[in-house]
Short mmCIF file of C-alpha atoms in Angstrom, two decimals:
data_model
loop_
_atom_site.label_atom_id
_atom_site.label_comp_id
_atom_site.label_asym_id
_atom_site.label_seq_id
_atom_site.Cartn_x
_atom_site.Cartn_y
_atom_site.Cartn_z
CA UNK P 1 74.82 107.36 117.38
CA UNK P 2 75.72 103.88 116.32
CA UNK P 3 74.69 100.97 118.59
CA UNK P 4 77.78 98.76 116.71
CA UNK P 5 78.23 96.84 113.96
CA UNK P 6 75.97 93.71 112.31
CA UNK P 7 76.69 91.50 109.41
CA UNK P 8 73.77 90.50 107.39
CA UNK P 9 74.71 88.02 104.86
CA UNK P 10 72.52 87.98 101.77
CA UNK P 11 71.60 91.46 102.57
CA UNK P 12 71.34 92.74 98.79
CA UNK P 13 67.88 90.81 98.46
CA UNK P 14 64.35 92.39 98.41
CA UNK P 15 63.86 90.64 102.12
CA UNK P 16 67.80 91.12 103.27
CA UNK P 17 68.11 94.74 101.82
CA UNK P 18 64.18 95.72 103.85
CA UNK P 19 65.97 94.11 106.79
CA UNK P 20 69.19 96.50 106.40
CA UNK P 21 66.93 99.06 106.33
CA UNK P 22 65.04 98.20 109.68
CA UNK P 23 68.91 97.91 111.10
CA UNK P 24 70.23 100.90 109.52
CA UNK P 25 66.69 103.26 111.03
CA UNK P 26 67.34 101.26 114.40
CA UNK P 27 71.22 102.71 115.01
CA UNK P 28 73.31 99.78 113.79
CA UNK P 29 76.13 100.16 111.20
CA UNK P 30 75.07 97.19 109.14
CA UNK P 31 77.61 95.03 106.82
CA UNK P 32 75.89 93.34 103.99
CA UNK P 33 77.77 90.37 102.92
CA UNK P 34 76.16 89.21 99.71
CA UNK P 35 77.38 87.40 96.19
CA UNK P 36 74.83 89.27 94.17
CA UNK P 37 73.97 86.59 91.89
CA UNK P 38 70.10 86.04 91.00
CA UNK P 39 68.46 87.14 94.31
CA UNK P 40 71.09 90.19 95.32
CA UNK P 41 71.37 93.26 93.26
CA UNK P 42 73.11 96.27 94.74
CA UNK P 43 70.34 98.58 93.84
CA UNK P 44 67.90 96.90 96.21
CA UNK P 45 70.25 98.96 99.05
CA UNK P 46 70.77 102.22 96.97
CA UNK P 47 67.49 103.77 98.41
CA UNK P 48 68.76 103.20 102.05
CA UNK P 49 70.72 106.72 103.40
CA UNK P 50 73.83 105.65 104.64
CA UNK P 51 74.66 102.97 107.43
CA UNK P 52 75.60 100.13 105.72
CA UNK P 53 78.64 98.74 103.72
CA UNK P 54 78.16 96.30 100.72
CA UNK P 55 81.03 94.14 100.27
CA UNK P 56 80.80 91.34 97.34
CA UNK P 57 81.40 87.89 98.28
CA UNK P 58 80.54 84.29 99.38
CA UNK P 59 79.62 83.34 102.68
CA UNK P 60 81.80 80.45 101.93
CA UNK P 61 84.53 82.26 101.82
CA UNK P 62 85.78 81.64 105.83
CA UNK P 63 88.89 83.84 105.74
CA UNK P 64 86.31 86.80 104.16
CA UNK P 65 84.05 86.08 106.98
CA UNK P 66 86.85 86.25 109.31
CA UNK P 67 87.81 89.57 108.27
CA UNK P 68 84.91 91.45 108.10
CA UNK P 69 83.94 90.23 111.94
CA UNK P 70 87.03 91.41 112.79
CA UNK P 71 87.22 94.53 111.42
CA UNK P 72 84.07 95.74 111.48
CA UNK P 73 83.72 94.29 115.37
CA UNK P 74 80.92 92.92 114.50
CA UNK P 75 78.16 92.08 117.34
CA UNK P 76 75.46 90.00 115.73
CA UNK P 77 74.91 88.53 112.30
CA UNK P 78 72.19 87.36 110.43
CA UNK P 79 72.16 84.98 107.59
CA UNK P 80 69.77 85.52 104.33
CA UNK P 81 72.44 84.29 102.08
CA UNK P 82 70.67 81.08 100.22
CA UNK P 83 69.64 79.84 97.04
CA UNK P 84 66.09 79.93 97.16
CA UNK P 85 64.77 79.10 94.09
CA UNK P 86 63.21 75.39 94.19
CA UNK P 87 63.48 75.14 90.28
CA UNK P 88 66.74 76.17 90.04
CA UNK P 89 67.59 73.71 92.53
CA UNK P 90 66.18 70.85 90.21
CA UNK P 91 68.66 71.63 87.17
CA UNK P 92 71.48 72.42 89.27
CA UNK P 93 71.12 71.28 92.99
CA UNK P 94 75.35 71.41 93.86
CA UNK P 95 74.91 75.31 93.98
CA UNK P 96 72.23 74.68 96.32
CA UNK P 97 74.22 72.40 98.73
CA UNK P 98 77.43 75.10 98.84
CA UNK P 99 75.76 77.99 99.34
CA UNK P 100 72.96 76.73 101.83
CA UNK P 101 74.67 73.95 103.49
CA UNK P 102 78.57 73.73 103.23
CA UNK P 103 78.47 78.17 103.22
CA UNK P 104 76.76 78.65 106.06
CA UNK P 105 78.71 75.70 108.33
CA UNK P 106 81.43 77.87 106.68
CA UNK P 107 80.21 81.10 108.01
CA UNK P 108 79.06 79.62 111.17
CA UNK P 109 82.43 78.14 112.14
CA UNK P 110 84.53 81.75 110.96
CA UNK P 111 81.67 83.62 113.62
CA UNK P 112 82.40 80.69 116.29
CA UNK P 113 86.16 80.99 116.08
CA UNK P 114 85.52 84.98 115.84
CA UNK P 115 83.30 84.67 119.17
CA UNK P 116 85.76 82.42 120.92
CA UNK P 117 88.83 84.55 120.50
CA UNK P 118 86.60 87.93 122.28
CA UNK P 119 87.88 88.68 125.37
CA UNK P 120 85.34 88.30 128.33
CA UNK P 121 84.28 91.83 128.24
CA UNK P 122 84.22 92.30 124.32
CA UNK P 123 81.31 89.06 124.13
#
């Protein structure tokens, strides 16, 4: 039996997709939001039976965000979704701003509006 619905953003990386797994084991339908670039690779999930739904895409992306909280009713989410590695972010440091700063106010603002339009019983 399910316990509802989570989105894990950046879920498709070695610590995201061990995390899904811990979720998935623990009763929750898990949605993995993740861009699979460097970090995320679709095979770090494969090994995980069921539970979870990979969809591709940038936590950037508000109206994305917006979608999958609503139709997945989601009840919790957990970001994962960054660029993490410090030498990348010396050659090329504006990935590192939109992903871990302007995506996630992104993301954060799509699950605040999300949150804010529940109904009293639903939050």
């Amino acid at each position: 039996m399910s316990k509802g619905a989570i989105l894990v953003t950046g879920g498709a990386g070695f610590i995201g997709s061990s995390f899904v797994a811990l979720c998935v084991a623990s009763g929750y339908h898990v949605v993995v939001l993740d861009k699979l670039t460097y970090a995320g690779d679709r095979s770090n999930l494969e090994w995980i039976k069921g539970g979870w739904t990979l969809v591709e895409g940038d936590i950037s992306d508000a109206a994305l965000v917006t979608r999958l909280l609503t139709d997945h009713k989601i009840g919790g989410v957990v970001n994962m979704a960054a660029e993490s590695h410090v030498d990348n972010s010396i050659s090329t440091p504006a990935a590192f701003i939109e992903t871990n700063i302007v995506g996630s106010f992104r993301m954060l603002e799509a699950c605040r509006q999300y949150w804010n339009a529940l109904s009293g019983k639903n939050k």
